[in-house]
PDB file of C-alpha atoms and ligand atoms in Angstrom:
ATOM      1  CA  MET A   1      48.516  39.201  26.451  1.00  0.00           C
ATOM      2  CA  ASP A   2      50.148  36.377  28.407  1.00  0.00           C
ATOM      3  CA  ASN A   3      48.779  35.071  31.694  1.00  0.00           C
ATOM      4  CA  ARG A   4      51.769  32.880  32.530  1.00  0.00           C
ATOM      5  CA  PRO A   5      53.664  33.827  35.705  1.00  0.00           C
ATOM      6  CA  ILE A   6      56.849  35.908  35.921  1.00  0.00           C
ATOM      7  CA  GLY A   7      59.821  34.092  37.483  1.00  0.00           C
ATOM      8  CA  PHE A   8      61.991  36.022  39.946  1.00  0.00           C
ATOM      9  CA  PHE A   9      65.070  34.799  41.709  1.00  0.00           C
ATOM     10  CA  ASP A  10      67.696  35.875  44.173  1.00  0.00           C
ATOM     11  CA  SER A  11      70.542  34.281  46.087  1.00  0.00           C
ATOM     12  CA  GLY A  12      68.347  34.608  49.177  1.00  0.00           C
ATOM     13  CA  ILE A  13      65.581  36.818  50.453  1.00  0.00           C
ATOM     14  CA  GLY A  14      66.669  40.218  49.070  1.00  0.00           C
ATOM     15  CA  GLY A  15      64.991  39.894  45.679  1.00  0.00           C
ATOM     16  CA  VAL A  16      61.611  39.823  47.407  1.00  0.00           C
ATOM     17  CA  THR A  17      62.039  43.588  47.907  1.00  0.00           C
ATOM     18  CA  SER A  18      61.179  44.110  44.231  1.00  0.00           C
ATOM     19  CA  ILE A  19      57.912  42.160  44.513  1.00  0.00           C
ATOM     20  CA  PRO A  20      55.790  44.857  46.271  1.00  0.00           C
ATOM     21  CA  TYR A  21      56.605  47.235  43.391  1.00  0.00           C
ATOM     22  CA  ILE A  22      55.425  44.633  40.869  1.00  0.00           C
ATOM     23  CA  MET A  23      52.286  43.921  42.889  1.00  0.00           C
ATOM     24  CA  LYS A  24      51.464  47.617  42.881  1.00  0.00           C
ATOM     25  CA  MET A  25      52.378  48.365  39.255  1.00  0.00           C
ATOM     26  CA  LEU A  26      51.125  45.129  37.719  1.00  0.00           C
ATOM     27  CA  PRO A  27      48.466  43.618  39.990  1.00  0.00           C
ATOM     28  CA  GLU A  28      47.352  41.027  37.432  1.00  0.00           C
ATOM     29  CA  GLU A  29      50.793  39.427  37.188  1.00  0.00           C
ATOM     30  CA  ARG A  30      51.390  36.160  39.020  1.00  0.00           C
ATOM     31  CA  ILE A  31      54.824  35.695  40.548  1.00  0.00           C
ATOM     32  CA  ILE A  32      56.989  32.667  41.156  1.00  0.00           C
ATOM     33  CA  PHE A  33      59.969  33.546  43.335  1.00  0.00           C
ATOM     34  CA  TYR A  34      62.980  31.393  44.122  1.00  0.00           C
ATOM     35  CA  GLY A  35      65.453  32.274  46.902  1.00  0.00           C
ATOM     36  CA  ASP A  36      68.572  30.147  47.153  1.00  0.00           C
ATOM     37  CA  THR A  37      68.676  30.549  50.928  1.00  0.00           C
ATOM     38  CA  ALA A  38      70.688  27.360  51.487  1.00  0.00           C
ATOM     39  CA  ARG A  39      73.603  28.693  49.436  1.00  0.00           C
ATOM     40  CA  THR A  40      73.378  32.429  50.148  1.00  0.00           C
ATOM     41  CA  PRO A  41      75.365  34.648  50.122  1.00  0.00           C
ATOM     42  CA  TYR A  42      76.521  34.575  46.505  1.00  0.00           C
ATOM     43  CA  GLY A  43      78.377  37.877  46.941  1.00  0.00           C
ATOM     44  CA  SER A  44      81.668  36.260  47.933  1.00  0.00           C
ATOM     45  CA  LYS A  45      81.468  33.315  45.482  1.00  0.00           C
ATOM     46  CA  SER A  46      83.281  33.016  42.152  1.00  0.00           C
ATOM     47  CA  PRO A  47      81.556  33.952  38.866  1.00  0.00           C
ATOM     48  CA  ASP A  48      81.680  30.278  37.740  1.00  0.00           C
ATOM     49  CA  THR A  49      79.826  29.098  40.845  1.00  0.00           C
ATOM     50  CA  ILE A  50      77.254  31.895  40.606  1.00  0.00           C
ATOM     51  CA  GLN A  51      76.632  31.075  36.941  1.00  0.00           C
ATOM     52  CA  ALA A  52      76.176  27.366  37.723  1.00  0.00           C
ATOM     53  CA  PHE A  53      73.716  28.069  40.569  1.00  0.00           C
ATOM     54  CA  SER A  54      71.809  30.554  38.397  1.00  0.00           C
ATOM     55  CA  MET A  55      71.411  27.983  35.614  1.00  0.00           C
ATOM     56  CA  GLN A  56      69.840  25.522  38.062  1.00  0.00           C
ATOM     57  CA  ILE A  57      67.383  28.143  39.291  1.00  0.00           C
ATOM     58  CA  ALA A  58      66.512  29.244  35.746  1.00  0.00           C
ATOM     59  CA  ASP A  59      65.843  25.583  34.824  1.00  0.00           C
ATOM     60  CA  PHE A  60      63.462  25.341  37.783  1.00  0.00           C
ATOM     61  CA  LEU A  61      61.610  28.507  36.765  1.00  0.00           C
ATOM     62  CA  VAL A  62      61.382  27.421  33.141  1.00  0.00           C
ATOM     63  CA  LYS A  63      59.807  24.128  34.268  1.00  0.00           C
ATOM     64  CA  LYS A  64      57.239  26.281  36.063  1.00  0.00           C
ATOM     65  CA  ASN A  65      56.384  27.755  32.644  1.00  0.00           C
ATOM     66  CA  VAL A  66      57.342  31.357  33.391  1.00  0.00           C
ATOM     67  CA  LYS A  67      57.053  33.930  30.586  1.00  0.00           C
ATOM     68  CA  MET A  68      60.001  36.015  31.796  1.00  0.00           C
ATOM     69  CA  ILE A  69      62.924  35.612  34.192  1.00  0.00           C
ATOM     70  CA  VAL A  70      63.844  38.493  36.454  1.00  0.00           C
ATOM     71  CA  ILE A  71      67.219  38.320  38.141  1.00  0.00           C
ATOM     72  CA  ALA A  72      66.360  40.158  41.342  1.00  0.00           C
ATOM     73  CA  CYS A  73      69.973  39.972  42.472  1.00  0.00           C
ATOM     74  CA  ASN A  74      72.748  42.367  41.481  1.00  0.00           C
ATOM     75  CA  THR A  75      75.485  39.816  42.087  1.00  0.00           C
ATOM     76  CA  VAL A  76      73.922  37.371  39.620  1.00  0.00           C
ATOM     77  CA  SER A  77      73.087  40.222  37.232  1.00  0.00           C
ATOM     78  CA  SER A  78      76.734  41.264  37.185  1.00  0.00           C
ATOM     79  CA  VAL A  79      78.097  37.878  36.067  1.00  0.00           C
ATOM     80  CA  ALA A  80      75.384  35.597  34.667  1.00  0.00           C
ATOM     81  CA  VAL A  81      73.105  37.517  32.276  1.00  0.00           C
ATOM     82  CA  PRO A  82      74.894  36.563  28.996  1.00  0.00           C
ATOM     83  CA  LYS A  83      75.054  32.854  29.937  1.00  0.00           C
ATOM     84  CA  LEU A  84      71.379  32.757  30.932  1.00  0.00           C
ATOM     85  CA  ARG A  85      70.326  34.529  27.722  1.00  0.00           C
ATOM     86  CA  GLU A  86      72.427  32.115  25.698  1.00  0.00           C
ATOM     87  CA  LYS A  87      70.710  29.128  27.311  1.00  0.00           C
ATOM     88  CA  TYR A  88      67.194  30.575  27.085  1.00  0.00           C
ATOM     89  CA  PRO A  89      67.154  32.818  24.005  1.00  0.00           C
ATOM     90  CA  ASP A  90      63.360  32.747  23.746  1.00  0.00           C
ATOM     91  CA  ILE A  91      62.630  33.938  27.263  1.00  0.00           C
ATOM     92  CA  PRO A  92      63.100  37.618  28.141  1.00  0.00           C
ATOM     93  CA  ILE A  93      65.697  37.811  30.911  1.00  0.00           C
ATOM     94  CA  ILE A  94      65.970  41.017  32.906  1.00  0.00           C
ATOM     95  CA  GLY A  95      68.838  41.860  35.227  1.00  0.00           C
ATOM     96  CA  CYS A  96      68.830  44.714  37.711  1.00  0.00           C
ATOM     97  CA  ILE A  97      72.029  46.593  36.923  1.00  0.00           C
ATOM     98  CA  THR A  98      71.336  48.120  33.497  1.00  0.00           C
ATOM     99  CA  PRO A  99      67.884  49.516  34.434  1.00  0.00           C
ATOM    100  CA  THR A 100      69.274  51.036  37.637  1.00  0.00           C
ATOM    101  CA  ALA A 101      72.325  52.503  35.892  1.00  0.00           C
ATOM    102  CA  LYS A 102      70.047  54.015  33.204  1.00  0.00           C
ATOM    103  CA  GLU A 103      67.777  55.689  35.738  1.00  0.00           C
ATOM    104  CA  VAL A 104      70.700  57.084  37.730  1.00  0.00           C
ATOM    105  CA  SER A 105      72.349  58.366  34.554  1.00  0.00           C
ATOM    106  CA  LYS A 106      69.115  60.035  33.484  1.00  0.00           C
ATOM    107  CA  ILE A 107      68.619  61.904  36.737  1.00  0.00           C
ATOM    108  CA  VAL A 108      71.943  62.914  38.307  1.00  0.00           C
ATOM    109  CA  LYS A 109      73.440  66.351  37.726  1.00  0.00           C
ATOM    110  CA  LYS A 110      76.792  67.118  36.122  1.00  0.00           C
ATOM    111  CA  ASP A 111      79.789  66.439  38.409  1.00  0.00           C
ATOM    112  CA  ALA A 112      77.677  64.302  40.743  1.00  0.00           C
ATOM    113  CA  ASN A 113      79.611  61.933  42.995  1.00  0.00           C
ATOM    114  CA  ILE A 114      77.760  58.636  42.849  1.00  0.00           C
ATOM    115  CA  GLY A 115      78.410  55.857  45.358  1.00  0.00           C
ATOM    116  CA  ILE A 116      77.549  52.253  44.536  1.00  0.00           C
ATOM    117  CA  ILE A 117      77.236  49.945  47.522  1.00  0.00           C
ATOM    118  CA  ALA A 118      76.992  46.254  46.764  1.00  0.00           C
ATOM    119  CA  THR A 119      78.424  42.822  47.439  1.00  0.00           C
ATOM    120  CA  ARG A 120      82.066  42.047  46.727  1.00  0.00           C
ATOM    121  CA  GLY A 121      81.034  40.107  43.596  1.00  0.00           C
ATOM    122  CA  THR A 122      79.108  43.043  42.138  1.00  0.00           C
ATOM    123  CA  VAL A 123      81.845  45.549  42.957  1.00  0.00           C
ATOM    124  CA  ASN A 124      84.578  43.322  41.521  1.00  0.00           C
ATOM    125  CA  ALA A 125      82.612  42.809  38.304  1.00  0.00           C
ATOM    126  CA  GLY A 126      82.514  46.624  37.875  1.00  0.00           C
ATOM    127  CA  VAL A 127      79.359  46.523  35.743  1.00  0.00           C
ATOM    128  CA  TYR A 128      77.585  49.445  37.481  1.00  0.00           C
ATOM    129  CA  GLN A 129      80.583  51.682  37.032  1.00  0.00           C
ATOM    130  CA  LYS A 130      80.925  50.652  33.385  1.00  0.00           C
ATOM    131  CA  ARG A 131      77.235  51.166  32.533  1.00  0.00           C
ATOM    132  CA  ILE A 132      77.017  54.582  34.189  1.00  0.00           C
ATOM    133  CA  GLU A 133      80.285  55.758  32.635  1.00  0.00           C
ATOM    134  CA  GLU A 134      79.072  54.623  29.190  1.00  0.00           C
ATOM    135  CA  MET A 135      76.057  56.915  29.566  1.00  0.00           C
ATOM    136  CA  ARG A 136      77.607  59.803  31.496  1.00  0.00           C
ATOM    137  CA  THR A 137      81.174  61.023  31.223  1.00  0.00           C
ATOM    138  CA  ASP A 138      80.548  64.056  33.439  1.00  0.00           C
ATOM    139  CA  VAL A 139      79.997  62.249  36.754  1.00  0.00           C
ATOM    140  CA  ASN A 140      82.260  60.380  39.191  1.00  0.00           C
ATOM    141  CA  VAL A 141      81.421  56.831  40.262  1.00  0.00           C
ATOM    142  CA  PHE A 142      82.818  55.198  43.406  1.00  0.00           C
ATOM    143  CA  SER A 143      82.097  51.665  44.612  1.00  0.00           C
ATOM    144  CA  LYS A 144      82.190  50.064  48.009  1.00  0.00           C
ATOM    145  CA  ALA A 145      81.716  46.403  48.851  1.00  0.00           C
ATOM    146  CA  CYS A 146      79.786  45.890  52.097  1.00  0.00           C
ATOM    147  CA  PRO A 147      79.982  42.094  52.611  1.00  0.00           C
ATOM    148  CA  ALA A 148      78.689  41.948  56.194  1.00  0.00           C
ATOM    149  CA  LEU A 149      75.330  43.565  55.386  1.00  0.00           C
ATOM    150  CA  VAL A 150      73.676  40.601  53.623  1.00  0.00           C
ATOM    151  CA  PRO A 151      74.298  38.033  56.406  1.00  0.00           C
ATOM    152  CA  LEU A 152      72.894  40.477  58.992  1.00  0.00           C
ATOM    153  CA  ILE A 153      69.807  41.137  56.855  1.00  0.00           C
ATOM    154  CA  GLU A 154      69.282  37.407  56.242  1.00  0.00           C
ATOM    155  CA  GLU A 155      69.414  36.981  60.042  1.00  0.00           C
ATOM    156  CA  GLY A 156      66.713  39.621  60.433  1.00  0.00           C
ATOM    157  CA  ILE A 157      69.075  42.051  62.249  1.00  0.00           C
ATOM    158  CA  ILE A 158      67.658  45.084  60.505  1.00  0.00           C
ATOM    159  CA  GLU A 159      66.358  47.888  62.713  1.00  0.00           C
ATOM    160  CA  HIS A 160      69.055  47.401  65.293  1.00  0.00           C
ATOM    161  CA  GLU A 161      72.132  49.204  66.596  1.00  0.00           C
ATOM    162  CA  ILE A 162      74.350  46.414  65.230  1.00  0.00           C
ATOM    163  CA  MET A 163      73.076  47.264  61.757  1.00  0.00           C
ATOM    164  CA  ASP A 164      73.601  51.008  62.315  1.00  0.00           C
ATOM    165  CA  MET A 165      77.163  50.368  63.451  1.00  0.00           C
ATOM    166  CA  THR A 166      77.847  48.141  60.438  1.00  0.00           C
ATOM    167  CA  VAL A 167      76.432  50.708  58.034  1.00  0.00           C
ATOM    168  CA  LYS A 168      78.628  53.382  59.638  1.00  0.00           C
ATOM    169  CA  TYR A 169      81.650  51.090  59.482  1.00  0.00           C
ATOM    170  CA  TYR A 170      81.293  50.851  55.714  1.00  0.00           C
ATOM    171  CA  LEU A 171      79.866  54.224  54.795  1.00  0.00           C
ATOM    172  CA  ASP A 172      81.218  56.957  57.097  1.00  0.00           C
ATOM    173  CA  ASP A 173      84.610  57.340  55.408  1.00  0.00           C
ATOM    174  CA  PHE A 174      83.336  56.307  51.971  1.00  0.00           C
ATOM    175  CA  ILE A 175      80.726  59.078  51.916  1.00  0.00           C
ATOM    176  CA  LYS A 176      82.946  61.721  53.492  1.00  0.00           C
ATOM    177  CA  GLU A 177      86.126  61.085  51.505  1.00  0.00           C
ATOM    178  CA  ASN A 178      84.344  60.916  48.141  1.00  0.00           C
ATOM    179  CA  ASN A 179      81.760  63.601  48.906  1.00  0.00           C
ATOM    180  CA  ILE A 180      78.973  61.205  47.846  1.00  0.00           C
ATOM    181  CA  GLY A 181      75.594  62.872  47.205  1.00  0.00           C
ATOM    182  CA  THR A 182      73.879  59.985  45.394  1.00  0.00           C
ATOM    183  CA  LEU A 183      73.880  56.436  46.697  1.00  0.00           C
ATOM    184  CA  VAL A 184      72.864  53.385  44.682  1.00  0.00           C
ATOM    185  CA  LEU A 185      71.646  50.393  46.671  1.00  0.00           C
ATOM    186  CA  GLY A 186      73.299  47.910  44.307  1.00  0.00           C
ATOM    187  CA  CYS A 187      72.067  44.889  46.198  1.00  0.00           C
ATOM    188  CA  THR A 188      68.434  43.855  46.445  1.00  0.00           C
ATOM    189  CA  HIS A 189      68.850  43.168  50.160  1.00  0.00           C
ATOM    190  CA  TYR A 190      69.670  46.786  50.943  1.00  0.00           C
ATOM    191  CA  PRO A 191      66.197  48.376  50.643  1.00  0.00           C
ATOM    192  CA  LEU A 192      65.529  46.562  53.912  1.00  0.00           C
ATOM    193  CA  ILE A 193      68.077  48.854  55.606  1.00  0.00           C
ATOM    194  CA  LYS A 194      67.179  52.023  53.728  1.00  0.00           C
ATOM    195  CA  LYS A 195      65.700  53.452  56.944  1.00  0.00           C
ATOM    196  CA  SER A 196      69.044  53.098  58.754  1.00  0.00           C
ATOM    197  CA  ILE A 197      70.893  54.677  55.842  1.00  0.00           C
ATOM    198  CA  ASN A 198      68.406  57.558  55.650  1.00  0.00           C
ATOM    199  CA  LYS A 199      68.633  58.128  59.376  1.00  0.00           C
ATOM    200  CA  LEU A 200      72.445  58.161  59.384  1.00  0.00           C
ATOM    201  CA  TYR A 201      72.906  60.165  56.166  1.00  0.00           C
ATOM    202  CA  PRO A 202      69.720  62.220  55.697  1.00  0.00           C
ATOM    203  CA  GLY A 203      70.946  64.325  52.759  1.00  0.00           C
ATOM    204  CA  LEU A 204      71.637  61.449  50.367  1.00  0.00           C
ATOM    205  CA  GLU A 205      69.666  60.858  47.186  1.00  0.00           C
ATOM    206  CA  ILE A 206      69.084  57.091  47.155  1.00  0.00           C
ATOM    207  CA  PHE A 207      68.327  54.809  44.191  1.00  0.00           C
ATOM    208  CA  SER A 208      67.208  51.228  44.687  1.00  0.00           C
ATOM    209  CA  SER A 209      67.866  48.437  42.203  1.00  0.00           C
ATOM    210  CA  SER A 210      64.745  46.630  43.518  1.00  0.00           C
ATOM    211  CA  LYS A 211      62.515  49.449  42.329  1.00  0.00           C
ATOM    212  CA  GLU A 212      64.308  49.956  39.021  1.00  0.00           C
ATOM    213  CA  VAL A 213      64.130  46.269  38.071  1.00  0.00           C
ATOM    214  CA  ALA A 214      60.370  46.341  38.688  1.00  0.00           C
ATOM    215  CA  LYS A 215      60.005  49.351  36.370  1.00  0.00           C
ATOM    216  CA  ALA A 216      62.063  47.516  33.727  1.00  0.00           C
ATOM    217  CA  VAL A 217      59.713  44.517  33.962  1.00  0.00           C
ATOM    218  CA  GLU A 218      56.714  46.752  33.351  1.00  0.00           C
ATOM    219  CA  MET A 219      58.376  48.353  30.340  1.00  0.00           C
ATOM    220  CA  GLU A 220      59.471  45.032  28.836  1.00  0.00           C
ATOM    221  CA  LEU A 221      56.034  43.428  29.250  1.00  0.00           C
ATOM    222  CA  THR A 222      54.380  46.453  27.661  1.00  0.00           C
ATOM    223  CA  GLN A 223      56.780  46.518  24.700  1.00  0.00           C
ATOM    224  CA  ARG A 224      56.356  42.795  24.074  1.00  0.00           C
ATOM    225  CA  GLU A 225      52.569  42.920  24.668  1.00  0.00           C
ATOM    226  CA  MET A 226      52.983  40.221  27.290  1.00  0.00           C
ATOM    227  CA  MET A 227      50.997  41.745  30.166  1.00  0.00           C
ATOM    228  CA  ALA A 228      48.674  39.404  32.033  1.00  0.00           C
ATOM    229  CA  GLU A 229      45.003  40.107  31.683  1.00  0.00           C
ATOM    230  CA  LYS A 230      43.956  38.193  34.763  1.00  0.00           C
ATOM    231  CA  LYS A 231      45.842  36.764  37.703  1.00  0.00           C
ATOM    232  CA  GLU A 232      45.288  33.024  37.641  1.00  0.00           C
ATOM    233  CA  GLY A 233      46.276  31.461  40.974  1.00  0.00           C
ATOM    234  CA  LYS A 234      48.436  32.492  43.910  1.00  0.00           C
ATOM    235  CA  ASP A 235      51.975  33.840  43.920  1.00  0.00           C
ATOM    236  CA  GLU A 236      54.492  31.150  44.864  1.00  0.00           C
ATOM    237  CA  PHE A 237      57.655  31.538  46.941  1.00  0.00           C
ATOM    238  CA  TYR A 238      60.262  28.774  47.020  1.00  0.00           C
ATOM    239  CA  ALA A 239      63.513  28.487  48.926  1.00  0.00           C
ATOM    240  CA  SER A 240      66.329  25.957  49.109  1.00  0.00           C
ATOM    241  CA  ASP A 241      66.258  26.352  52.904  1.00  0.00           C
ATOM    242  CA  LEU A 242      62.787  27.065  54.178  1.00  0.00           C
ATOM    243  CA  SER A 243      63.873  28.673  57.442  1.00  0.00           C
ATOM    244  CA  GLU A 244      61.665  30.618  59.837  1.00  0.00           C
ATOM    245  CA  THR A 245      63.676  33.737  58.985  1.00  0.00           C
ATOM    246  CA  PHE A 246      62.875  33.365  55.269  1.00  0.00           C
ATOM    247  CA  VAL A 247      59.168  33.085  55.995  1.00  0.00           C
ATOM    248  CA  ALA A 248      59.223  35.941  58.529  1.00  0.00           C
ATOM    249  CA  LEU A 249      61.056  38.248  56.103  1.00  0.00           C
ATOM    250  CA  ILE A 250      58.633  37.456  53.285  1.00  0.00           C
ATOM    251  CA  GLU A 251      55.739  38.331  55.592  1.00  0.00           C
ATOM    252  CA  LYS A 252      57.497  41.563  56.599  1.00  0.00           C
ATOM    253  CA  ILE A 253      58.370  42.645  53.057  1.00  0.00           C
ATOM    254  CA  LEU A 254      54.999  41.794  51.536  1.00  0.00           C
ATOM    255  CA  GLY A 255      52.966  42.817  54.584  1.00  0.00           C
ATOM    256  CA  GLN A 256      51.004  39.567  54.350  1.00  0.00           C
ATOM    257  CA  GLU A 257      50.575  36.597  56.696  1.00  0.00           C
ATOM    258  CA  LYS A 258      52.174  33.345  55.553  1.00  0.00           C
ATOM    259  CA  GLU A 259      48.755  31.643  55.448  1.00  0.00           C
ATOM    260  CA  THR A 260      47.771  33.856  52.520  1.00  0.00           C
ATOM    261  CA  LEU A 261      50.903  32.914  50.544  1.00  0.00           C
ATOM    262  CA  GLN A 262      52.058  29.729  48.901  1.00  0.00           C
ATOM    263  CA  ILE A 263      55.534  29.030  50.291  1.00  0.00           C
ATOM    264  CA  GLY A 264      57.488  25.861  49.586  1.00  0.00           C
ATOM    265  CA  PHE A 265      60.824  24.071  49.798  1.00  0.00           C
ATOM    266  CA  GLU A 266      62.653  23.197  46.561  1.00  0.00           C
ATOM    267  CA  ASP A 267      66.214  21.941  46.663  1.00  0.00           C
ATOM    268  CA  LEU A 268      66.949  21.844  42.882  1.00  0.00           C
ATOM    269  CA  ASP A 269      68.633  18.459  43.477  1.00  0.00           C
ATOM    270  CA  ILE A 270      71.490  20.224  45.263  1.00  0.00           C
TER     271      ILE A 270
HETATM  272  N1  DGL B 301      70.759  40.147  46.806  1.00  0.00           N
HETATM  273  C1  DGL B 301      72.055  39.989  46.275  1.00  0.00           C
HETATM  274  C2  DGL B 301      72.401  41.164  45.381  1.00  0.00           C
HETATM  275  O1  DGL B 301      71.537  41.907  44.964  1.00  0.00           O
HETATM  276  C3  DGL B 301      73.192  39.723  47.177  1.00  0.00           C
HETATM  277  C4  DGL B 301      73.130  38.698  48.224  1.00  0.00           C
HETATM  278  C5  DGL B 301      74.288  37.735  48.221  1.00  0.00           C
HETATM  279  O2  DGL B 301      75.442  38.094  48.468  1.00  0.00           O
HETATM  280  O3  DGL B 301      74.001  36.584  47.977  1.00  0.00           O
HETATM  281  O4  DGL B 301      73.552  41.337  45.046  1.00  0.00           O
END
């Protein structure tokens, strides 16, 4: 039993999409979330920069006495997990790619055509493809970087024709040419546009890294006997740019008014 909070972070707002799953699965866990909204998106930045930013955020979470760090960002998960584990060997660090790849590999049928959509950084790192192909040699994996989606989501342009057009711009040919039947939302921002994707491509089987990372947290806490017995205090949400959009998206994702949440600015000495 361990009542300390769990630390989550993302390059921006997207990682918050995994929090409702945690709240439902593990209601006694307290959450400290950090979104690096001043420096988002990470998806087009170099691995060195992403690693350096991630170290700063992990330092902040460790000072908050978290019992576990959850990288609720695929881009960071694809390039920074080994470095973070090296720096903090005593803190469990969970990324979102391996749990998602495992779940997909467990469920898809032979000869399935799996599409991974993600940021440029995640696609270039090729970790999804590698993990799935390590577990399944009888499926085909295709990846597509969709760099314009994160800025639109961060701007709150979500249920809108501009979003539908952007999704079509990236996915129409990708899905048709590769005969994709299974789509992995390899970016924690994308669950926010799942409705658009469902509407445009109703037959797709969709996996979300936000959900899979939450399931991995539950499993890890259970195995290590680190579940919280009682939630002590409020969840905390920090951002390096405390914009109105950040606050509005948190309210939308969590379905709670900002007055009920503890939201703060933290610049990590940037
Ligand atoms: N949420 C991040 C991810 O899962 C991407 C956002 C960004 O490009 O910073 O990859």
